[in-house]
Short mmCIF file of C-alpha atoms and ligand atoms in Angstrom, two decimals:
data_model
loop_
_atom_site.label_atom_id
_atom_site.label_comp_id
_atom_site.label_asym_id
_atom_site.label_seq_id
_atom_site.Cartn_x
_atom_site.Cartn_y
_atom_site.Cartn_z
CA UNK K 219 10.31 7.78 42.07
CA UNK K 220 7.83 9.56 40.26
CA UNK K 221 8.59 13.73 39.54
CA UNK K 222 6.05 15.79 40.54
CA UNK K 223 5.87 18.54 38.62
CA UNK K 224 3.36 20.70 39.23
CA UNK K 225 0.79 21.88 36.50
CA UNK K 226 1.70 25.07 35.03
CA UNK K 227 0.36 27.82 33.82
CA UNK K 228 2.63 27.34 30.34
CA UNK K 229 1.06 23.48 30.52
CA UNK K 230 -2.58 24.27 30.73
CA UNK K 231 -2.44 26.99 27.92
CA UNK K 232 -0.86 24.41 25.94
CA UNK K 233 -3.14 21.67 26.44
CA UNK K 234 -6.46 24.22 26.17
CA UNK K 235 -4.76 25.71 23.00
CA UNK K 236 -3.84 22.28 21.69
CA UNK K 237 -7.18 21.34 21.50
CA UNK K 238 -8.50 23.99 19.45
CA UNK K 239 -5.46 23.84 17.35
CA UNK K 240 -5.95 22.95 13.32
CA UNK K 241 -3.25 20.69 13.24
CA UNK K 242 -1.05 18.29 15.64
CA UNK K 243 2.77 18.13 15.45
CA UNK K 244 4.58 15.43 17.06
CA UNK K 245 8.23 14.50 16.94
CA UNK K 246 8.80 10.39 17.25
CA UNK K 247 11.46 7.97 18.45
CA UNK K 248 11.41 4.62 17.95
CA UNK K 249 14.39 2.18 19.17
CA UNK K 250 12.49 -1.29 20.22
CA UNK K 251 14.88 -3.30 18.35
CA UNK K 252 17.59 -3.09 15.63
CA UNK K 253 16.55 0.60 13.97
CA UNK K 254 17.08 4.12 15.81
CA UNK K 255 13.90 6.17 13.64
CA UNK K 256 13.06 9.70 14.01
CA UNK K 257 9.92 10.86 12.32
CA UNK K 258 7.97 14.15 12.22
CA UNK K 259 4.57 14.22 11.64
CA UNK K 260 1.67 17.24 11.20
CA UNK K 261 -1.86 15.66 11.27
CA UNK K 262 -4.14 18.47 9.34
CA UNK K 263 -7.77 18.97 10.85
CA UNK K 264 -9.01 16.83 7.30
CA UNK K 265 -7.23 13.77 8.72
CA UNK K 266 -4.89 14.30 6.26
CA UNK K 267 -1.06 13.85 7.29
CA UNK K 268 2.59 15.43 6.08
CA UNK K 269 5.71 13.30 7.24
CA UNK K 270 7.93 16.30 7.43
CA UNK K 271 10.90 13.66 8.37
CA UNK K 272 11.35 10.69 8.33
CA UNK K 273 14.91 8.41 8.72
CA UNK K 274 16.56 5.53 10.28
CA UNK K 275 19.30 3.53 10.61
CA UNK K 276 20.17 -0.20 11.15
CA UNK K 277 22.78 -1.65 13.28
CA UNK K 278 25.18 -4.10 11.35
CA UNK K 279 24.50 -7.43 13.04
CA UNK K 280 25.55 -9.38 10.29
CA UNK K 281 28.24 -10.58 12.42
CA UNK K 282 25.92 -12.15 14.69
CA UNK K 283 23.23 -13.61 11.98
CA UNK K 284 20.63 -11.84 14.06
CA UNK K 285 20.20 -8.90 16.35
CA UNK K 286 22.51 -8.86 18.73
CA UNK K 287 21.35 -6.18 22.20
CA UNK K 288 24.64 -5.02 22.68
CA UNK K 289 25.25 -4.04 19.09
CA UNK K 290 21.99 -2.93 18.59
CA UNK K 291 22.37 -0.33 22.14
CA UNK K 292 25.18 0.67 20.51
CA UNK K 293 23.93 2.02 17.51
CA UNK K 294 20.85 3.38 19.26
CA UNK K 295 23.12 5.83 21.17
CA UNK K 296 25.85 6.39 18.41
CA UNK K 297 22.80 7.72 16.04
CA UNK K 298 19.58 8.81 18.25
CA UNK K 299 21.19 12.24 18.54
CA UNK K 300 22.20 12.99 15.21
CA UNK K 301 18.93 11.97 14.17
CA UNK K 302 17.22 14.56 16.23
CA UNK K 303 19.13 17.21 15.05
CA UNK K 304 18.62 16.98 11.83
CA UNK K 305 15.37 16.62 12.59
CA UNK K 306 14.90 19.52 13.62
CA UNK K 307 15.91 21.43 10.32
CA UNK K 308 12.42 19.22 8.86
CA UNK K 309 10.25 21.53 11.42
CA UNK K 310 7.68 22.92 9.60
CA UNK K 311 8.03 26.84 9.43
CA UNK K 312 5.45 28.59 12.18
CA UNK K 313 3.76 31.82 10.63
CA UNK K 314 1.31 32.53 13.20
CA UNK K 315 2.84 31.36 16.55
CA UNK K 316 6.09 33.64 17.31
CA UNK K 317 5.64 32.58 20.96
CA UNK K 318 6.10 28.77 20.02
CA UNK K 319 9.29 29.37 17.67
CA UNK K 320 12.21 27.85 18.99
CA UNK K 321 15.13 29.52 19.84
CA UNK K 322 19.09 28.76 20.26
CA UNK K 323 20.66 26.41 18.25
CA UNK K 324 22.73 29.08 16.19
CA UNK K 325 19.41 30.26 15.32
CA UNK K 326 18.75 26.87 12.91
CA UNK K 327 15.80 25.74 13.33
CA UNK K 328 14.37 29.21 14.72
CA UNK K 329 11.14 30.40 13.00
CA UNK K 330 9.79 26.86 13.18
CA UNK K 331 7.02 25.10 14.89
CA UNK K 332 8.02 23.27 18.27
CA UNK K 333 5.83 19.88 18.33
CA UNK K 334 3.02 19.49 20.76
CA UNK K 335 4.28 16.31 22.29
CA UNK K 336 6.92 13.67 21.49
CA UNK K 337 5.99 10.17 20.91
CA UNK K 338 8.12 7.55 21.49
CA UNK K 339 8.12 3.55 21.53
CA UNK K 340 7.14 2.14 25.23
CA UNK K 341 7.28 -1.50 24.28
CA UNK K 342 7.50 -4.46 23.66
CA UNK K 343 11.02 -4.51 23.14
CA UNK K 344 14.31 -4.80 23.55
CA UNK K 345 14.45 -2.83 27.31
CA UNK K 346 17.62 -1.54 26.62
CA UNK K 347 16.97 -0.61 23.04
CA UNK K 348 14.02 1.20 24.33
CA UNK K 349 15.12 3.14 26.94
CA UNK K 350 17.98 4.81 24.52
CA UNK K 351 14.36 6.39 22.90
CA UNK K 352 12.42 6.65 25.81
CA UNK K 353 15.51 8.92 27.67
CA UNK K 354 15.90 10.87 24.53
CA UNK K 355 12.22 11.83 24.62
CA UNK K 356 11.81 12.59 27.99
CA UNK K 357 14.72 15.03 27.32
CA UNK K 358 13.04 16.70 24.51
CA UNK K 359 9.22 16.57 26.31
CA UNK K 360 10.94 18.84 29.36
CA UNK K 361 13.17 20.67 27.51
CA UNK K 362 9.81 21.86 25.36
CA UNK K 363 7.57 21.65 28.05
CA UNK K 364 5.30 19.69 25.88
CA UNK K 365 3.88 16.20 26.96
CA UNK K 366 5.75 12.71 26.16
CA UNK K 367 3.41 10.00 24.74
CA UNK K 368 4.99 6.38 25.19
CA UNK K 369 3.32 3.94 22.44
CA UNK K 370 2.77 0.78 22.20
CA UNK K 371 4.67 -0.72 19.18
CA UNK K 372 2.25 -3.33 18.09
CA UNK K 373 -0.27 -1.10 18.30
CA UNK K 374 1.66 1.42 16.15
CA UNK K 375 1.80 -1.75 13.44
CA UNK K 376 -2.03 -2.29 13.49
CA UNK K 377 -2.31 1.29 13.09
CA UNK K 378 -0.08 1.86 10.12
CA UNK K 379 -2.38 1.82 7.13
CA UNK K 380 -4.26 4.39 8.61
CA UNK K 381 -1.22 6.42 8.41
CA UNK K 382 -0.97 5.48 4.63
CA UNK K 383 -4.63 6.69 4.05
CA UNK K 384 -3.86 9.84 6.08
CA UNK K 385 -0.58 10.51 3.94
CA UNK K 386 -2.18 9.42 0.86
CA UNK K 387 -5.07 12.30 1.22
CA UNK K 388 -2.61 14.71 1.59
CA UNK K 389 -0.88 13.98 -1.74
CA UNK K 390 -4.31 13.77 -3.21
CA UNK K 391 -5.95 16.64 -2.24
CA UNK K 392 -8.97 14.54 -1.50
CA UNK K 393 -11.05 15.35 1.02
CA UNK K 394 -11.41 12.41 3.69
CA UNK K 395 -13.09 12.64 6.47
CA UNK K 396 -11.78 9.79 8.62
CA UNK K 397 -8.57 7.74 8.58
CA UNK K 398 -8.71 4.34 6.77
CA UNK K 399 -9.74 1.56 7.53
CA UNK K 400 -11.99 2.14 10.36
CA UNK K 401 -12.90 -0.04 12.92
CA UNK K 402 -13.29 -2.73 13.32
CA UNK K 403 -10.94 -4.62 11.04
CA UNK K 404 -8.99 -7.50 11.13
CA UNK K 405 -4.40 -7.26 11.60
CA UNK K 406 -2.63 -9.90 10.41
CA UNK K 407 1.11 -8.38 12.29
CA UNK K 408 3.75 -10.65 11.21
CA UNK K 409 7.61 -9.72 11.76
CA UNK K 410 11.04 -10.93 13.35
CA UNK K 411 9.48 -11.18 16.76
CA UNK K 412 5.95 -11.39 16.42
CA UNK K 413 3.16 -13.22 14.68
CA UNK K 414 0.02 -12.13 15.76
CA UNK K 415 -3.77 -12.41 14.02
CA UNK K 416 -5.72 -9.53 16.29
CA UNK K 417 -9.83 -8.00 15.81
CA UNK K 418 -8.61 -4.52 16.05
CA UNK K 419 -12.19 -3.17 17.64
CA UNK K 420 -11.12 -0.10 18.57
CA UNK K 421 -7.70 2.51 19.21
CA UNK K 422 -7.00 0.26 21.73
CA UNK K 423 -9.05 -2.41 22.04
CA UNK K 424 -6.93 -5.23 20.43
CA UNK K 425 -8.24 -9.01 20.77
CA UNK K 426 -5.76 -11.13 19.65
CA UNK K 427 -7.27 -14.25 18.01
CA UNK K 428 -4.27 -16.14 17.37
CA UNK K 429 -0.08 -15.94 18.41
CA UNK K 430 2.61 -18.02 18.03
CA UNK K 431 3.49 -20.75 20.35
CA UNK K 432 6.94 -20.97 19.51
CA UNK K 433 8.85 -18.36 16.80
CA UNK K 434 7.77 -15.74 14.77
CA UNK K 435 7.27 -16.04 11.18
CA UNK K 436 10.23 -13.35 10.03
CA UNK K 437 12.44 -15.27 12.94
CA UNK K 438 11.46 -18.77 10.94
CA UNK K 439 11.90 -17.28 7.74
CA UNK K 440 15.33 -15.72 8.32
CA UNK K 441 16.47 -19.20 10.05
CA UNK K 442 15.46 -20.76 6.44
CA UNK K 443 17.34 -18.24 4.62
CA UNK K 444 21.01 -18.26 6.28
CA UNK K 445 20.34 -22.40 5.54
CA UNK K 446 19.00 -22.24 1.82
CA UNK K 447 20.95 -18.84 0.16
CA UNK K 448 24.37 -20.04 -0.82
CA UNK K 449 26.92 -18.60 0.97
CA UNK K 450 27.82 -15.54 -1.59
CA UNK K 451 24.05 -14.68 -1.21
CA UNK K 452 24.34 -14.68 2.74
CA UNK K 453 27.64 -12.41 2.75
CA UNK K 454 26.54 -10.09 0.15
CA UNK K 455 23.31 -9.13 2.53
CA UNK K 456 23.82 -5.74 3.73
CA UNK K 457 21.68 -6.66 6.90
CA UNK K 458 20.31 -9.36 8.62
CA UNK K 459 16.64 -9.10 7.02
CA UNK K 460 17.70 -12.66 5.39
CA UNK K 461 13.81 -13.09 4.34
CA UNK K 462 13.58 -10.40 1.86
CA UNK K 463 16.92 -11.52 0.28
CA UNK K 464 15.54 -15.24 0.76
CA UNK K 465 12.26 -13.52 -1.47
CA UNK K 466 14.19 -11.75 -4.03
CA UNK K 467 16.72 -15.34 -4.54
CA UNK K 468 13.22 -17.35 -4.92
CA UNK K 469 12.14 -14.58 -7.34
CA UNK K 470 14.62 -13.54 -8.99
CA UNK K 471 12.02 -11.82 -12.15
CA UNK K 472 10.47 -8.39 -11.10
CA UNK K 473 7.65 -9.25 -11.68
CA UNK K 474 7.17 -12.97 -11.05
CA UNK K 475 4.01 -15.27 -12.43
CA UNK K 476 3.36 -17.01 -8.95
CA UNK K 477 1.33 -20.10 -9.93
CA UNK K 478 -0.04 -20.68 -7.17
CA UNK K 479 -3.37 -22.80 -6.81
CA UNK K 480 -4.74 -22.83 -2.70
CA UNK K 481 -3.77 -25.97 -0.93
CA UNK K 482 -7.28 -28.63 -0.43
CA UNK K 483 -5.71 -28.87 2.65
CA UNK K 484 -3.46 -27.21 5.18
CA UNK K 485 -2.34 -30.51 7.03
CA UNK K 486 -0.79 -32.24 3.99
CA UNK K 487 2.69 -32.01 3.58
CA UNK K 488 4.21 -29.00 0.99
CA UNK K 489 6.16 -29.97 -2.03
CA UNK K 490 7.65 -27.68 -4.38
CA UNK K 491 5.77 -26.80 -7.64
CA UNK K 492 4.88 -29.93 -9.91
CA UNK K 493 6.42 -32.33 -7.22
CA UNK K 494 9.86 -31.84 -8.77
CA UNK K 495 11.94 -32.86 -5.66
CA UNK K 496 11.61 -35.69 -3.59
CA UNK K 497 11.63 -33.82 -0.17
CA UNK K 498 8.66 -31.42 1.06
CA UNK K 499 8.06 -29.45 4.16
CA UNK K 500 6.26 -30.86 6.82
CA UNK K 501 3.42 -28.50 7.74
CA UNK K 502 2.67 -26.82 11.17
CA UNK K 503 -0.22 -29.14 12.00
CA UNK K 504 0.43 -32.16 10.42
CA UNK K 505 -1.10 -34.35 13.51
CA UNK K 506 -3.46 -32.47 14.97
CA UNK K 507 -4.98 -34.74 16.77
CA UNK K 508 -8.63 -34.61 18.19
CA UNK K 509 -10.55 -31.88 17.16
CA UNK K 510 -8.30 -31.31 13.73
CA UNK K 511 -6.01 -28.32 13.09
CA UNK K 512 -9.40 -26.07 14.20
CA UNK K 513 -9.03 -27.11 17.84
CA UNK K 514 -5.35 -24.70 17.75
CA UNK K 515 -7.17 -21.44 15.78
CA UNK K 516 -5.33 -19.40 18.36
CA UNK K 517 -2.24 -20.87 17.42
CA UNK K 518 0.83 -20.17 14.88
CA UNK K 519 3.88 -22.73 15.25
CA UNK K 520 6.50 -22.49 13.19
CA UNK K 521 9.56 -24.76 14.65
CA UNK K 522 8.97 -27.73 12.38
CA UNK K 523 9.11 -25.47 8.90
CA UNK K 524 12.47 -24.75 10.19
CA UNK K 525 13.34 -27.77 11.21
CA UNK K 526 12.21 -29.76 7.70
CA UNK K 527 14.25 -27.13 5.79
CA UNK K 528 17.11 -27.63 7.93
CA UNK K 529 17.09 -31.20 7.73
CA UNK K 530 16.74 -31.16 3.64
CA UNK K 531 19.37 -28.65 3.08
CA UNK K 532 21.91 -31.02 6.28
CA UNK K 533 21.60 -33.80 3.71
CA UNK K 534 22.05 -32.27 0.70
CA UNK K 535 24.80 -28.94 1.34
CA UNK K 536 25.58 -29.54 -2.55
CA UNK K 537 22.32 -28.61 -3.74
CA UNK K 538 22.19 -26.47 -7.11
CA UNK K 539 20.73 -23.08 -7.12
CA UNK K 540 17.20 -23.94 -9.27
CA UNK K 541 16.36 -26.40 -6.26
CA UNK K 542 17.50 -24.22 -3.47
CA UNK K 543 15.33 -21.63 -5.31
CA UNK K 544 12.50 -24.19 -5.10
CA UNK K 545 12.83 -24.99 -1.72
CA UNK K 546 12.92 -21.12 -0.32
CA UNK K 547 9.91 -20.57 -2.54
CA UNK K 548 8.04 -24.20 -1.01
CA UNK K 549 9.51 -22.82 2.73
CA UNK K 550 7.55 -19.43 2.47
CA UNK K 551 4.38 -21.10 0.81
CA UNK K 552 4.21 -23.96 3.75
CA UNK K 553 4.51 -20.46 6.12
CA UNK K 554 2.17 -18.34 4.57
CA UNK K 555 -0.06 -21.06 3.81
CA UNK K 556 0.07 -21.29 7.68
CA UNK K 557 -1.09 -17.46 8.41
CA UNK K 558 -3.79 -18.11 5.79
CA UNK K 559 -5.82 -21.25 7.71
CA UNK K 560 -5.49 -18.54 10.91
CA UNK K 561 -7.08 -15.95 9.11
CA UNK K 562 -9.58 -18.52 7.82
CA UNK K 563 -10.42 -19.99 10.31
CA UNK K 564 -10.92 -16.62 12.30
CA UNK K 565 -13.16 -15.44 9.19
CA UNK K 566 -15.47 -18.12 9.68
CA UNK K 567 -16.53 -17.24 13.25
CA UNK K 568 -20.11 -15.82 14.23
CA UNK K 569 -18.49 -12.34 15.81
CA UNK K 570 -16.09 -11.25 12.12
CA UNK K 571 -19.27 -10.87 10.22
CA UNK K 572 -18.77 -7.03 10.00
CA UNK K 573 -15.09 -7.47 8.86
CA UNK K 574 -13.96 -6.41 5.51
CA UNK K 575 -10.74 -5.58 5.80
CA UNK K 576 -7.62 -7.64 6.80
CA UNK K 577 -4.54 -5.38 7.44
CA UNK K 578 -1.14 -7.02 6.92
CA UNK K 579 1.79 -5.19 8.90
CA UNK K 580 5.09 -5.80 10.18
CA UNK K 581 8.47 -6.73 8.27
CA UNK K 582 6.94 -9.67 6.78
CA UNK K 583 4.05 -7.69 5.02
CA UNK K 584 6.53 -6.14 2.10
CA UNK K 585 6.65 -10.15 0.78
CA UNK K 586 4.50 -9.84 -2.16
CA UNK K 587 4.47 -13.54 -2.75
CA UNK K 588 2.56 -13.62 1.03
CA UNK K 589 0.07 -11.12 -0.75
CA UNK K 590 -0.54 -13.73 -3.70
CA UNK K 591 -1.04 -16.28 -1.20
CA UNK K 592 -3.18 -14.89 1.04
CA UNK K 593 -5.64 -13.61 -1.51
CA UNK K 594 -5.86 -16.61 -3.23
CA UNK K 595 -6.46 -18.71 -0.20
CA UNK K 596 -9.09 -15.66 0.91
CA UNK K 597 -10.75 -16.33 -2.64
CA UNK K 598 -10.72 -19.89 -2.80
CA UNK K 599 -12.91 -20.19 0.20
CA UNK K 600 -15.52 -17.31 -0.71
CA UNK K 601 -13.53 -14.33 1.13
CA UNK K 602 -13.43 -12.37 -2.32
CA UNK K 603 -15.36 -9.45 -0.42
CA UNK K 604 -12.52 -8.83 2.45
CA UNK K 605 -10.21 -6.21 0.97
CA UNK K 606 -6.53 -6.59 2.18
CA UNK K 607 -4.08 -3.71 2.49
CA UNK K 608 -0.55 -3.58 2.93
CA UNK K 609 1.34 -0.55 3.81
CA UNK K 610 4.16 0.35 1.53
CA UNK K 611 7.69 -1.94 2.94
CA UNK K 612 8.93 1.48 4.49
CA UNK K 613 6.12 1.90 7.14
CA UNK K 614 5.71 -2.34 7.28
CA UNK K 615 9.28 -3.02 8.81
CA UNK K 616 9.90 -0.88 12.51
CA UNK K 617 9.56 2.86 11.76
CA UNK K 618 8.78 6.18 13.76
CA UNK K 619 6.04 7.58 11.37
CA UNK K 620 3.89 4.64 12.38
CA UNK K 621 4.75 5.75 16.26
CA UNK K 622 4.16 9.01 15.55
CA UNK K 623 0.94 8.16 13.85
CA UNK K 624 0.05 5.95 16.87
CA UNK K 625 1.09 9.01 19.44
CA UNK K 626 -1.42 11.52 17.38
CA UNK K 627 -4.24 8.90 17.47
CA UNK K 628 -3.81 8.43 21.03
CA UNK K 629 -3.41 12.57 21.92
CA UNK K 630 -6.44 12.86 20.17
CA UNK K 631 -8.06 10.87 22.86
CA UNK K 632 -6.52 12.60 25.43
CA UNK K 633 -3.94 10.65 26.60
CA UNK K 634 -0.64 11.32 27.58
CA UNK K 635 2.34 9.75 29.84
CA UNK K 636 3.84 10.39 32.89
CA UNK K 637 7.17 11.30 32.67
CA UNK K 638 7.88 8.64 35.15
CA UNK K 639 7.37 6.17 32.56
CA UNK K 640 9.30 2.85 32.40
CA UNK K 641 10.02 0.58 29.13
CA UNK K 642 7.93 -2.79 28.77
CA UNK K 643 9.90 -6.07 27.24
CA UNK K 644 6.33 -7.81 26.93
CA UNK K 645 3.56 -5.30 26.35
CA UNK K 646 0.25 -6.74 25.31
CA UNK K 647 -2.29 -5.02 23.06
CA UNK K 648 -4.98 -7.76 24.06
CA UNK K 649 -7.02 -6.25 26.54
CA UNK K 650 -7.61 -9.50 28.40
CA UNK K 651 -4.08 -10.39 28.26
CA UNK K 652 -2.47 -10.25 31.78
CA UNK K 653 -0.99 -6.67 31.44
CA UNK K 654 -4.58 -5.21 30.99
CA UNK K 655 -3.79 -4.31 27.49
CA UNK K 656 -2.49 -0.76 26.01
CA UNK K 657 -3.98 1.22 28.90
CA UNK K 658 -3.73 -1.81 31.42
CA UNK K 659 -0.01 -0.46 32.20
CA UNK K 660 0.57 2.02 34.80
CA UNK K 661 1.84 5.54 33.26
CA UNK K 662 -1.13 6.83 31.10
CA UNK K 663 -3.19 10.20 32.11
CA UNK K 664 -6.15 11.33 30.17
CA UNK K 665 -6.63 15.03 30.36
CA UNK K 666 -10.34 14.42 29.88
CA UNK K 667 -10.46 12.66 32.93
CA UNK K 668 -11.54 15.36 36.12
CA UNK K 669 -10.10 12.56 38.35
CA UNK K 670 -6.65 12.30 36.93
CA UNK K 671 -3.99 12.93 38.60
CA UNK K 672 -2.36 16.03 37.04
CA UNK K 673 1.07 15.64 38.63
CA UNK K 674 2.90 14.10 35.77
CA UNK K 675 2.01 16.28 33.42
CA UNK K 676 4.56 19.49 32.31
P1 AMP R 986 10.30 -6.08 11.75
O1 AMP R 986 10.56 -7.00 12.93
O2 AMP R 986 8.88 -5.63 11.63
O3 AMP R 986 11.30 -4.95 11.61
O4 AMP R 986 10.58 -6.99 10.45
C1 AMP R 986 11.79 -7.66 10.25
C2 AMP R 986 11.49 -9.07 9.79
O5 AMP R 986 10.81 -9.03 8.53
C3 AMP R 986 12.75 -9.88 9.57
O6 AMP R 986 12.54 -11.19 10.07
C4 AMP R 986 12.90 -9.86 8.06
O7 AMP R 986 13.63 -10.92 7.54
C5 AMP R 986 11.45 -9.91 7.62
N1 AMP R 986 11.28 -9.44 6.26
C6 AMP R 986 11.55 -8.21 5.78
N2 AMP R 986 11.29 -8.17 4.45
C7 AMP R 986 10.84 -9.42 4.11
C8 AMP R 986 10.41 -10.01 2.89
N3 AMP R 986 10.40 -9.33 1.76
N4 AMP R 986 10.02 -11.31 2.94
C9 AMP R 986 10.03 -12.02 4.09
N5 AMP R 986 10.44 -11.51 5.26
C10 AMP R 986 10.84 -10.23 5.26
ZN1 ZN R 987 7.98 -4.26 14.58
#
C-alpha cells in the first residue's frame, strides 16, 4: 500500500533550504547481513567529510561456522536501537539553526543538528536482516520529517574510497575539489557473498564485467580456513571472518616478505613456494576448453579451490603447522591469482583505455597479501600505470559510513525514496542486469524531476 503523504509546507522548505545548505548530514543504517552499523556523516561544501559516528556490532555465529539469519535478526533488533541512541549524542552541535534543534529526549541531544535524511541499506541482502534497518529508518525519516534514502549496498562498496578521499581532506586541510577517484574507474568488490569485477562509469552506472558462477571468494576462503587452521586456531576466532585469521596463521610476521613472482600462466596447477609439498591446488580454469580461459572473462569460479584444499587436508588431518601454513598461503595465491587474470583480462579490452584506477572493496580487500598479488600480476603484464586503492579494513568489510557516503552521493543528485520502500535479496548495480540496475527498482523520486510524483515524499 503505498502512504500518501501529502507534500508539506515543512517538506518543501526543507528540500529548497537543503539545497542551498553548506553541508549535508545524514544518519545511516546498515543491517544486510551479520553487522547492525550506525554511522553519521557531515559532507562539507569542499567535498570534504567528518564521520561524527561511527559503530557496529557482529552477531556471534561461531556456533554455526557461518552466518546464520536467525541469529543474525536477532542481533539486528537486540542492538539497532541502542545504536541510534547513542548516536544521537555524536550530532554535531547546530549554532545557526534553533528551528532544526531537536528536542525531548531529557534534553540530550538538544542543541544539535537533526540530519537531512537517513540512509539506510535497501539491498542485496539478507531480507530479514534488512528490513530490521530499513523499519528503523523509516521511523526516524517520519519522526524528523526528513527524507529516507534506501542504498544499494554494492554500490555503497564501489563507492567507498571516495569516502576515504573525502575523510582524508578533512584531516588534511587540503583543499579538494572533487571526491576520489572519479569516474570512470575500475571495482574489483570481493567479500563473503560477492565477487564482482564492475566499470564503475558513473554514480550509478555499474557494468559488471565479470561475477562468480558459483561462491564468492570470502565464502571460498572461509570454507578453506575452518579445513586448514587447527582446531585451537578455529575456536579461538572471535567471529566467523575465518579468512583474516586464515591470513594472519599464513603470516604470522607483521610485516611479511611475500616472495611472490606472477604465475606464466593462470591454468597451471598452484604449488606451494619452491614445490615443497607434493599436493597443489587445482586452478579455476584448468580445462578451459575451446577458446582458453579468455572465452569465461565474465566469469569467477571458485568450487574447485575448495574442493582441492578439502581433499589435501581429508587425506592428511595430521598435517604439521609449517605445511598447513603453506597450504593456506598456496589456497589464497591460487584465489587471488584468479581475481588477477579477471582484472587482466578486462584491462586488455578496447573500451578500459581511460582506466587508471582499480578499486578493491569488500571484506576481502583488508588481505594485504591480495594487494602484493594483484600488483605484481598488474606489473608483470605492463599495468604499472593503473594505481590501486584499498580503503582502510574498517570501511572494506560491511559498514554504515560507506552507506551513508553512498546516501549523500545519491541526495546530491536528487534522489530520494518513497517511504513505501521494500528490501531487495538480489539487487543489481549492472544496469543491463534484469532489475534495471540501481534506479531500475521501483521506489526512487528525484526532486529534480517536474514529473515526479511528489506523494512519497514527507
Ligand atoms: P563482507 O562480506 O564485506 O563483510 O566481508 C566478509 C568476508 O571477508 C568474509 O568472508 C571474511 O572471511 C573475509 N575477510 C575479512 N578479512 C579478510 C582477510 N584479511 N583475508 C581474507 N578474507 C577476509
Ligand atoms: Zn558487503
Amino acid at each position: 500500500m503505498r502512504v500518501l503523504a501529502p507534500l508539506t509546507r515543512l517538506s518543501r522548505f526543507h528540500i529548497t533550504k537543503c539545497s542551498q545548505r553548506r553541508t549535508l548530514l545524514t544518519l545511516a543504517i546498515e543491517t544486510s547481513c551479520d553487522d547492525t552499523s550506525v554511522a553519521i556523516l557531515e559532507k562539507h561544501n569542499d567535498n570534504s567529510a567528518t564521520l561524527h559516528f561511527h559503530s557496529k556490532v557482529t552477531s556471534d555465529n561461531r556456533l554455526y561456522g557461518g552466518v546464520h539469519p536467525l541469529v543474525a535478526l536477532e542481533s539486528h533488533q537486540k542492538n539497532i536501537a541502542g545504536l541510534v541512541k547513542v548516536a544521537l549524542q555524536s550530532l554535531p552541535i547546530d549554532e545557526r539553526e534553533q528551528g532544526k534543534t531537536l528536542v525531548g529526549n531529557n534534553g540530550r541531544v538538544e542543541g544539535r543538528k537533526r540530519p537531512d535524511f537517513i540512509t539506510v541499506t535497501r539491498g542485496p541482502g539478507m531480507l530479514s536482516s534488512l528490513y530490521t534497518g530499513i523499519t528503523t529508518a523509516k521511523g526516524l525519516a517520519v519522526a524528523w520529517e526528513i527524507p529516507l534514502l534506501g542504498v544499494n549496498h554494492m554500490q555503497a562498496h564501489a563507492l567507498t574510497p571516495r569516502l576515504v578521499s573525502a575523510l582524508e581532506s578533512a584531516r588534511d586541510d587540503s583543499t579538494i575539489t572533487k571526491p576520489d577517484p572519479e569516474f570512470p574507474f575500475l571495482s574489483l568488490l570481493v567479500s563473503g557473498g560477492h565477487t564482482m569485477l564492475v566499470h564503475s562509469r558513473s554514480l550509478c552506472d555499474h557494468k559488471i564485467l565479470a561475477n562468480t558462477l558459483d561462491m564468492a571468494v570470502g565464502d571460498v576462503i572461509d570454507k578453506c580456513a575452518r579445513d586448514i587452521l587447527p582446531t585451537s586456531e578455529l575456536e579461538a576466532a572471535s567471529d566467523v571472518m575465518y579468512g583474516r585469521v586464515l591470513e594472519t596463521f599464513a603470516f604470522p610476521d607483521s610485516e611479511p616478505d611475500y616472495n611472490y613472482s606472477p604465475p606464466s600462466s593462470f591454468i597451471a596447477p598452484v604449488r606451494a613456494l619452491q614445490d615443497k609439498y607434493d599436493w597443489f591446488i587445482t586452478p579455476s580454469f584448468q580445462n578451459p576448453g575451446p577458446g582458453g580461459y579468455a572465452a569465461y572473462a565474465d566469469t569467477f569460479i571458485y568450487s574447485s579451490i575448495g574442493s582441492s584444499v578439502k581433499r589435501i587436508m581429508n587425506q592428511r588431518p595430521e598435517m604439521e603447522v609449517a605445511e598447513r601454513r603453506a597450504l593456506a598461503r598456496t589456497a589464497m595465491q591460487a584465489a587471488f591469482e584468479h581475481l588477477a587474470s579477471r582484472i587482466l583480462l578486462a584491462l586488455n579490452r578496447s573500451d578500459m583505455k581511460s582506466i587508471n584506477t582499480l578499486v578493491v572493496s569488500g571484506g576481502v580487500a583488508s588481505n594485504q597479501f591480495l594487494k602484493a598479488v594483484l600488483r605484481s600480476n598488474l606489473d608483470a603484464k605492463g599495468y604499472s600505470h593503473i594505481r590501486m586503492v584499498f580503503p582502510p579494513p574498517k570501511f572494506c568489510t560491511d559498514n554504515a559510513a560507506m552507506i551513508a557516503w553512498t546516501g549523500i552521493e545519491m541526495f546530491e543528485a536528487g534522489w530520494r525514496t518513497g517511504l513505501e520502500a521494500l528490501a531487495f535479496r538480489k539487487w543489481s548495480i549492472d544496469p543491463e542486469s534484469k532489475e534495471g540496475g540501481i534506479l531500475g527498482v521501483d521506489g526512487w523520486f528525484n526532486v529534480n524531476d517536474p514529473e515526479a510524483d511528489s506523494s512519497h515524499e514527507l
